[in-house]
């Protein structure tokens, strides 16, 4: 293990996790999403070592490994693959720019909680190496190579939202991102006196990759069938509901419901932003609940524990909105809670969760912060 105390860093990067208010599973369907970078982060410290080896120590995982830059291939250890994948893709984009380095990784961002710690790691690593060796990668290249790492080294066919939020996030702003064009608006928000509380179900979503990829395939099947008659639709989120309904009896029930969710969620996402811009937080919160029900009933990526946590908030007038967040099958719910009731909210939900599932819930109070930056 690299010794933390005597490590003299040449570059330090802080790379945040992401939250998402609405627009789930829309990024790979060309829809609109509303993520932000959070104040829980991964910190990566770098120094050159004048060799062809990279030495990486993760304090959180109490794990350490060495990489030969001449042998960037996938291994059986998942977190090594994040590092290997990023190095591999930098090498593809800018051959012969990588050299040996040492890196220490620390984190106050929960892993496997649907907060995109993987995007935080990939983007933070790519940004740090880019700075250390003055490689000249653009933000778009950093975002895309991190996404490509997921596809090729991890096997998660994710969209672009997480990496985009990690790199482009801005303090006190939401990113309203059009995933078809990658054009985005930065929307300044101040939820005061409400604050953002994440409830981590501690149901690990690590096993979710195969189910995630299946959802992506199901959307692609729906679009392929619709395009036989309407070839101009490039993305499922853009298909009007009336057109989808023409195919209700052609598509399997499951695939019809996936497509229905995508089309409705995209409209919801656009409406939610209109409410936000009008300072109509009540209707913004209602959109979050509707999003959850769509994910639960039509897209089927929620789980019992997440549904339970959302239901608990339904009649609490100090909670504006609540829903599962991220890829699903576990992880966190996002809740907008009045600050005067936060302690009570956390205590009550923890108690109810323990009683029902005999499991612990962790609460994370978060604020909206800047994307990955060199400190
Ligand atoms: C994961 C993926 C993202 C996105 C979300 C769901 O976080 O990495 O690309 O699809 O799930 O919105």
Short mmCIF file of C-alpha atoms and ligand atoms in Angstrom, two decimals:
data_model
loop_
_atom_site.label_atom_id
_atom_site.label_comp_id
_atom_site.label_asym_id
_atom_site.label_seq_id
_atom_site.Cartn_x
_atom_site.Cartn_y
_atom_site.Cartn_z
CA UNK A 1 0.00 0.00 0.00
CA UNK A 2 1.20 3.52 -0.73
CA UNK A 3 1.81 5.44 2.49
CA UNK A 4 -0.79 8.19 2.78
CA UNK A 5 1.13 10.38 5.23
CA UNK A 6 4.32 10.71 3.22
CA UNK A 7 2.63 10.96 -0.19
CA UNK A 8 3.51 14.22 -1.94
CA UNK A 9 0.80 14.84 -4.52
CA UNK A 10 1.41 16.63 -7.78
CA UNK A 11 -2.28 16.66 -8.67
CA UNK A 12 -5.36 16.20 -6.48
CA UNK A 13 -8.83 15.73 -7.91
CA UNK A 14 -12.16 15.73 -6.12
CA UNK A 15 -14.81 13.87 -8.03
CA UNK A 16 -18.43 13.87 -6.84
CA UNK A 17 -21.22 11.33 -6.91
CA UNK A 18 -24.43 12.33 -8.66
CA UNK A 19 -28.05 12.59 -7.73
CA UNK A 20 -30.89 12.70 -10.23
CA UNK A 21 -34.22 14.41 -9.63
CA UNK A 22 -36.14 13.01 -12.57
CA UNK A 23 -35.67 11.38 -15.98
CA UNK A 24 -34.52 7.92 -14.98
CA UNK A 25 -33.43 5.46 -17.68
CA UNK A 26 -33.91 8.19 -20.27
CA UNK A 27 -30.29 8.88 -21.12
CA UNK A 28 -29.93 5.85 -23.40
CA UNK A 29 -33.38 6.64 -24.81
CA UNK A 30 -32.49 10.15 -25.96
CA UNK A 31 -34.65 11.84 -23.32
CA UNK A 32 -34.31 14.65 -20.78
CA UNK A 33 -32.67 14.07 -17.40
CA UNK A 34 -32.13 16.33 -14.39
CA UNK A 35 -29.02 15.28 -12.47
CA UNK A 36 -26.58 17.24 -10.30
CA UNK A 37 -23.20 16.64 -8.71
CA UNK A 38 -23.24 16.15 -4.94
CA UNK A 39 -20.96 17.18 -2.09
CA UNK A 40 -19.94 13.59 -1.26
CA UNK A 41 -16.82 12.86 -3.27
CA UNK A 42 -13.95 10.62 -4.16
CA UNK A 43 -10.52 12.23 -3.72
CA UNK A 44 -7.66 11.03 -5.93
CA UNK A 45 -4.05 12.05 -5.30
CA UNK A 46 -1.47 11.58 -8.04
CA UNK A 47 2.28 11.73 -8.50
CA UNK A 48 4.45 10.64 -11.41
CA UNK A 49 6.84 7.76 -10.78
CA UNK A 50 8.99 7.80 -13.94
CA UNK A 51 8.27 4.20 -14.89
CA UNK A 52 5.80 2.26 -17.03
CA UNK A 53 3.96 1.03 -13.93
CA UNK A 54 0.95 2.50 -12.15
CA UNK A 55 0.48 1.87 -8.46
CA UNK A 56 -3.01 2.50 -7.12
CA UNK A 57 -4.13 2.28 -3.48
CA UNK A 58 -7.76 2.49 -2.39
CA UNK A 59 -8.02 3.46 1.27
CA UNK A 60 -11.74 2.64 1.44
CA UNK A 61 -11.35 -0.82 -0.07
CA UNK A 62 -8.05 -1.41 1.77
CA UNK A 63 -6.76 -2.65 -1.53
CA UNK A 64 -3.76 -1.96 -3.66
CA UNK A 65 -2.67 -2.96 -7.13
CA UNK A 66 -0.08 -2.38 -9.81
CA UNK A 67 -0.66 -2.02 -13.52
CA UNK A 68 1.81 -2.43 -16.34
CA UNK A 69 0.96 0.19 -18.96
CA UNK A 70 2.00 -2.31 -21.63
CA UNK A 71 -0.69 -4.73 -20.50
CA UNK A 72 -4.04 -2.96 -20.11
CA UNK A 73 -6.44 -5.91 -20.10
CA UNK A 74 -9.56 -6.74 -18.10
CA UNK A 75 -9.16 -8.68 -14.84
CA UNK A 76 -11.50 -10.53 -12.50
CA UNK A 77 -11.47 -7.73 -9.93
CA UNK A 78 -14.21 -5.22 -10.65
CA UNK A 79 -12.62 -2.08 -9.19
CA UNK A 80 -9.33 -2.76 -10.99
CA UNK A 81 -11.31 -2.81 -14.23
CA UNK A 82 -12.49 0.77 -13.68
CA UNK A 83 -8.86 1.88 -13.55
CA UNK A 84 -7.69 -0.39 -16.36
CA UNK A 85 -10.58 0.69 -18.58
CA UNK A 86 -9.87 4.39 -18.13
CA UNK A 87 -6.17 3.89 -18.92
CA UNK A 88 -7.03 1.73 -21.91
CA UNK A 89 -9.39 4.33 -23.37
CA UNK A 90 -7.02 7.25 -22.77
CA UNK A 91 -4.42 5.24 -24.62
CA UNK A 92 -6.82 4.72 -27.52
CA UNK A 93 -7.61 8.43 -27.77
CA UNK A 94 -4.09 9.75 -27.15
CA UNK A 95 -1.54 7.02 -27.78
CA UNK A 96 1.85 7.27 -26.03
CA UNK A 97 0.84 10.04 -23.62
CA UNK A 98 0.42 7.85 -20.52
CA UNK A 99 3.32 7.25 -18.18
CA UNK A 100 3.70 5.61 -14.80
CA UNK A 101 2.04 7.19 -11.76
CA UNK A 102 1.10 6.50 -8.16
CA UNK A 103 -2.42 7.22 -6.99
CA UNK A 104 -4.16 7.15 -3.62
CA UNK A 105 -7.94 7.06 -3.60
CA UNK A 106 -10.03 8.17 -0.63
CA UNK A 107 -13.78 8.53 -0.51
CA UNK A 108 -16.67 9.80 1.55
CA UNK A 109 -19.06 8.68 -1.17
CA UNK A 110 -20.96 5.45 -0.45
CA UNK A 111 -20.17 2.67 -2.93
CA UNK A 112 -22.86 0.57 -4.61
CA UNK A 113 -25.60 2.92 -3.40
CA UNK A 114 -26.76 4.17 -6.80
CA UNK A 115 -24.81 7.42 -6.38
CA UNK A 116 -22.57 6.62 -9.31
CA UNK A 117 -19.37 6.13 -7.38
CA UNK A 118 -18.15 4.33 -10.50
CA UNK A 119 -18.55 7.41 -12.70
CA UNK A 120 -16.93 9.49 -9.94
CA UNK A 121 -13.94 7.15 -9.96
CA UNK A 122 -13.62 6.94 -13.75
CA UNK A 123 -14.04 10.66 -14.38
CA UNK A 124 -11.82 11.63 -11.44
CA UNK A 125 -9.08 9.30 -12.58
CA UNK A 126 -9.29 10.46 -16.19
CA UNK A 127 -9.30 14.12 -15.16
CA UNK A 128 -6.32 13.66 -12.83
CA UNK A 129 -4.20 11.81 -15.38
CA UNK A 130 -5.14 14.35 -18.02
CA UNK A 131 -3.78 17.09 -15.75
CA UNK A 132 -0.73 15.16 -14.52
CA UNK A 133 0.58 14.45 -18.03
CA UNK A 134 -1.02 17.47 -19.77
CA UNK A 135 -2.75 15.17 -22.23
CA UNK A 136 -5.27 17.72 -23.46
CA UNK A 137 -8.47 15.67 -23.31
CA UNK A 138 -11.64 17.78 -23.54
CA UNK A 139 -14.55 17.44 -21.09
CA UNK A 140 -16.52 15.58 -23.74
CA UNK A 141 -13.66 13.13 -24.21
CA UNK A 142 -13.40 12.63 -20.43
CA UNK A 143 -17.14 11.96 -20.25
CA UNK A 144 -17.19 9.58 -23.20
CA UNK A 145 -14.10 7.59 -22.30
CA UNK A 146 -15.51 7.07 -18.79
CA UNK A 147 -18.80 5.89 -20.29
CA UNK A 148 -16.90 3.62 -22.70
CA UNK A 149 -15.03 2.09 -19.75
CA UNK A 150 -18.40 0.97 -18.34
CA UNK A 151 -19.37 -0.57 -21.66
CA UNK A 152 -16.13 -2.39 -22.37
CA UNK A 153 -14.46 -3.18 -19.04
CA UNK A 154 -17.46 -3.39 -16.69
CA UNK A 155 -20.22 -4.68 -18.97
CA UNK A 156 -22.79 -2.05 -17.97
CA UNK A 157 -24.32 -0.56 -21.11
CA UNK A 158 -25.09 2.68 -19.30
CA UNK A 159 -26.04 6.02 -20.80
CA UNK A 160 -24.17 9.30 -20.48
CA UNK A 161 -25.98 10.95 -17.55
CA UNK A 162 -23.72 9.98 -14.66
CA UNK A 163 -20.43 10.87 -16.31
CA UNK A 164 -21.95 14.09 -17.63
CA UNK A 165 -23.10 15.18 -14.18
CA UNK A 166 -19.78 14.26 -12.57
CA UNK A 167 -17.79 16.38 -15.05
CA UNK A 168 -20.22 19.22 -15.78
CA UNK A 169 -21.96 19.64 -12.41
CA UNK A 170 -22.12 23.11 -10.89
CA UNK A 171 -22.71 24.18 -7.30
CA UNK A 172 -26.41 24.96 -6.61
CA UNK A 173 -27.38 24.10 -10.19
CA UNK A 174 -29.24 21.22 -11.80
CA UNK A 175 -28.23 20.04 -15.24
CA UNK A 176 -31.22 19.76 -17.53
CA UNK A 177 -29.62 17.57 -20.15
CA UNK A 178 -31.06 16.62 -23.50
CA UNK A 179 -29.47 13.22 -24.06
CA UNK A 180 -30.20 13.26 -27.78
CA UNK A 181 -28.12 16.36 -28.50
CA UNK A 182 -26.13 16.67 -25.24
CA UNK A 183 -27.23 20.31 -25.07
CA UNK A 184 -27.95 21.33 -21.50
CA UNK A 185 -29.30 24.13 -19.33
CA UNK A 186 -27.90 24.90 -15.92
CA UNK A 187 -30.85 25.65 -13.65
CA UNK A 188 -30.04 27.46 -10.44
CA UNK A 189 -31.99 26.00 -7.52
CA UNK A 190 -32.49 26.84 -3.91
CA UNK A 191 -34.86 24.42 -2.23
CA UNK A 192 -34.61 26.24 1.11
CA UNK A 193 -36.20 25.56 3.59
CA UNK A 194 -36.22 22.08 2.07
CA UNK A 195 -33.15 19.90 1.92
CA UNK A 196 -32.16 16.79 0.01
CA UNK A 197 -32.08 13.59 2.01
CA UNK A 198 -31.01 10.31 0.43
CA UNK A 199 -32.12 7.12 2.12
CA UNK A 200 -29.78 4.28 1.31
CA UNK A 201 -31.73 1.03 1.49
CA UNK A 202 -28.41 -0.81 1.73
CA UNK A 203 -29.79 -3.21 -0.83
CA UNK A 204 -26.79 -3.54 -3.08
CA UNK A 205 -27.51 -2.91 -6.73
CA UNK A 206 -24.31 -4.59 -7.88
CA UNK A 207 -26.11 -7.55 -9.36
CA UNK A 208 -28.22 -5.23 -11.41
CA UNK A 209 -26.04 -4.98 -14.51
CA UNK A 210 -27.75 -7.78 -16.35
CA UNK A 211 -31.23 -6.45 -15.56
CA UNK A 212 -30.11 -2.93 -16.53
CA UNK A 213 -28.80 -4.14 -19.87
CA UNK A 214 -32.00 -6.09 -20.44
CA UNK A 215 -34.05 -2.89 -20.01
CA UNK A 216 -31.86 -1.24 -22.60
CA UNK A 217 -32.45 -4.16 -24.99
CA UNK A 218 -36.19 -4.05 -24.38
CA UNK A 219 -36.28 -0.36 -25.33
CA UNK A 220 -34.29 -1.06 -28.41
CA UNK A 221 -36.70 -3.85 -29.44
CA UNK A 222 -39.67 -1.48 -29.00
CA UNK A 223 -38.00 1.18 -31.13
CA UNK A 224 -36.97 -1.28 -33.84
CA UNK A 225 -40.56 -2.46 -34.23
CA UNK A 226 -41.99 1.06 -34.24
CA UNK A 227 -39.39 2.19 -36.79
CA UNK A 228 -40.54 -0.39 -39.31
CA UNK A 229 -43.59 1.80 -39.82
CA UNK A 230 -42.17 5.12 -38.59
CA UNK A 231 -38.49 5.13 -39.58
CA UNK A 232 -37.90 8.74 -38.54
CA UNK A 233 -37.89 8.17 -34.80
CA UNK A 234 -34.31 7.86 -33.65
CA UNK A 235 -35.10 7.58 -29.93
CA UNK A 236 -37.88 5.86 -28.02
CA UNK A 237 -38.50 8.87 -25.77
CA UNK A 238 -39.54 10.91 -28.82
CA UNK A 239 -42.28 8.54 -30.01
CA UNK A 240 -45.74 10.07 -29.35
CA UNK A 241 -48.00 8.03 -27.08
CA UNK A 242 -50.63 7.68 -29.85
CA UNK A 243 -48.04 5.99 -32.05
CA UNK A 244 -46.91 3.67 -29.27
CA UNK A 245 -50.55 2.71 -28.70
CA UNK A 246 -50.87 1.58 -32.32
CA UNK A 247 -48.35 -1.10 -31.35
CA UNK A 248 -49.93 -2.12 -28.06
CA UNK A 249 -51.00 -5.50 -29.42
CA UNK A 250 -47.87 -6.05 -31.48
CA UNK A 251 -45.43 -5.54 -28.63
CA UNK A 252 -45.32 -7.96 -25.73
CA UNK A 253 -47.01 -6.63 -22.62
CA UNK A 254 -43.64 -6.17 -20.94
CA UNK A 255 -42.07 -4.25 -23.80
CA UNK A 256 -45.14 -2.07 -24.22
CA UNK A 257 -44.90 -1.06 -20.55
CA UNK A 258 -41.19 -0.28 -20.83
CA UNK A 259 -41.88 2.02 -23.78
CA UNK A 260 -44.88 3.59 -22.05
CA UNK A 261 -42.70 4.47 -19.07
CA UNK A 262 -39.99 6.01 -21.26
CA UNK A 263 -42.41 8.21 -23.19
CA UNK A 264 -44.28 9.33 -20.06
CA UNK A 265 -41.13 9.93 -18.03
CA UNK A 266 -39.69 12.16 -20.72
CA UNK A 267 -42.81 14.35 -20.64
CA UNK A 268 -42.71 14.32 -16.85
CA UNK A 269 -39.12 15.41 -16.83
CA UNK A 270 -39.89 18.38 -19.09
CA UNK A 271 -42.97 19.29 -17.00
CA UNK A 272 -41.00 18.99 -13.76
CA UNK A 273 -38.50 21.54 -14.99
CA UNK A 274 -41.31 23.92 -15.94
CA UNK A 275 -42.67 23.61 -12.37
CA UNK A 276 -39.23 24.22 -10.95
CA UNK A 277 -38.78 27.33 -13.04
CA UNK A 278 -42.14 28.60 -11.73
CA UNK A 279 -41.02 27.85 -8.15
CA UNK A 280 -43.91 25.40 -7.94
CA UNK A 281 -42.18 22.91 -5.67
CA UNK A 282 -45.40 21.08 -4.82
CA UNK A 283 -45.97 19.98 -8.40
CA UNK A 284 -42.27 19.36 -8.87
CA UNK A 285 -42.47 16.96 -5.91
CA UNK A 286 -45.57 15.29 -7.35
CA UNK A 287 -43.64 14.58 -10.55
CA UNK A 288 -41.06 12.70 -8.43
CA UNK A 289 -43.79 10.47 -7.01
CA UNK A 290 -45.22 9.83 -10.48
CA UNK A 291 -41.73 8.97 -11.69
CA UNK A 292 -41.39 6.41 -8.91
CA UNK A 293 -44.68 4.76 -9.79
CA UNK A 294 -43.62 4.55 -13.43
CA UNK A 295 -40.32 2.94 -12.46
CA UNK A 296 -42.12 0.58 -10.11
CA UNK A 297 -45.05 -0.48 -12.25
CA UNK A 298 -44.04 -0.07 -15.89
CA UNK A 299 -40.26 -0.18 -15.97
CA UNK A 300 -40.04 -2.61 -13.03
CA UNK A 301 -36.65 -1.54 -11.70
CA UNK A 302 -37.69 -0.75 -8.14
CA UNK A 303 -37.66 -3.22 -5.26
CA UNK A 304 -39.77 -3.81 -2.18
CA UNK A 305 -37.51 -1.82 0.14
CA UNK A 306 -37.44 1.25 -2.14
CA UNK A 307 -41.23 1.13 -2.57
CA UNK A 308 -41.61 0.91 1.19
CA UNK A 309 -39.42 3.99 1.73
CA UNK A 310 -41.32 6.05 -0.84
CA UNK A 311 -44.70 5.00 0.57
CA UNK A 312 -43.63 6.06 4.07
CA UNK A 313 -43.33 9.65 2.86
CA UNK A 314 -46.61 9.76 0.95
CA UNK A 315 -48.68 11.32 3.74
CA UNK A 316 -45.97 13.45 5.31
CA UNK A 317 -46.73 17.05 4.46
CA UNK A 318 -43.13 18.05 5.16
CA UNK A 319 -41.85 15.85 2.32
CA UNK A 320 -42.25 17.44 -1.12
CA UNK A 321 -41.32 14.43 -3.17
CA UNK A 322 -39.65 11.05 -3.02
CA UNK A 323 -38.64 8.36 -5.46
CA UNK A 324 -36.08 5.69 -6.14
CA UNK A 325 -33.00 7.10 -7.82
CA UNK A 326 -30.55 5.79 -10.40
CA UNK A 327 -30.52 2.43 -12.14
CA UNK A 328 -32.70 0.77 -9.48
CA UNK A 329 -32.95 -2.69 -7.89
CA UNK A 330 -31.64 -1.17 -4.65
CA UNK A 331 -29.60 1.89 -3.74
CA UNK A 332 -31.19 5.11 -2.54
CA UNK A 333 -34.39 7.05 -2.58
CA UNK A 334 -34.15 10.82 -3.03
CA UNK A 335 -36.38 12.88 -0.74
CA UNK A 336 -37.00 16.61 -0.52
CA UNK A 337 -37.68 17.24 3.16
CA UNK A 338 -38.46 20.37 5.19
CA UNK A 339 -35.41 21.20 7.28
CA UNK A 340 -37.36 21.47 10.53
CA UNK A 341 -38.41 17.82 10.26
CA UNK A 342 -35.25 16.21 8.95
CA UNK A 343 -34.08 14.64 12.20
CA UNK A 344 -37.50 13.26 12.95
CA UNK A 345 -37.83 12.02 9.37
CA UNK A 346 -34.55 10.12 9.54
CA UNK A 347 -35.28 8.64 12.93
CA UNK A 348 -38.81 7.53 11.98
CA UNK A 349 -37.83 5.99 8.66
CA UNK A 350 -34.85 4.19 10.20
CA UNK A 351 -37.09 2.73 12.89
CA UNK A 352 -39.80 1.65 10.44
CA UNK A 353 -37.22 0.14 8.10
CA UNK A 354 -35.52 -1.81 10.85
CA UNK A 355 -38.85 -3.10 12.11
CA UNK A 356 -40.01 -4.25 8.68
CA UNK A 357 -36.80 -5.55 7.13
CA UNK A 358 -34.52 -6.10 10.10
CA UNK A 359 -31.96 -4.07 8.18
CA UNK A 360 -30.25 -0.72 8.73
CA UNK A 361 -30.98 2.31 6.64
CA UNK A 362 -28.35 5.00 6.13
CA UNK A 363 -29.38 8.59 5.60
CA UNK A 364 -27.21 10.95 3.56
CA UNK A 365 -27.90 14.66 3.64
CA UNK A 366 -26.51 16.13 0.48
CA UNK A 367 -26.10 19.46 -1.25
CA UNK A 368 -25.52 20.27 -4.90
CA UNK A 369 -21.89 20.92 -5.60
CA UNK A 370 -19.37 21.41 -8.41
CA UNK A 371 -18.38 18.62 -10.76
CA UNK A 372 -14.92 17.02 -10.72
CA UNK A 373 -12.22 19.61 -10.10
CA UNK A 374 -8.51 19.91 -9.54
CA UNK A 375 -7.90 21.21 -6.02
C1 LIG B 1 -27.38 4.26 -14.13
C2 LIG B 1 -26.69 4.51 -15.46
C3 LIG B 1 -27.16 5.82 -16.11
C4 LIG B 1 -28.68 5.92 -16.15
C5 LIG B 1 -29.28 5.56 -14.79
C6 LIG B 1 -30.78 5.48 -14.84
O1 LIG B 1 -26.99 5.21 -13.17
O2 LIG B 1 -25.30 4.57 -15.29
O3 LIG B 1 -26.62 5.94 -17.39
O4 LIG B 1 -29.22 5.13 -17.17
O5 LIG B 1 -28.79 4.32 -14.30
O6 LIG B 1 -31.32 6.71 -15.11
#
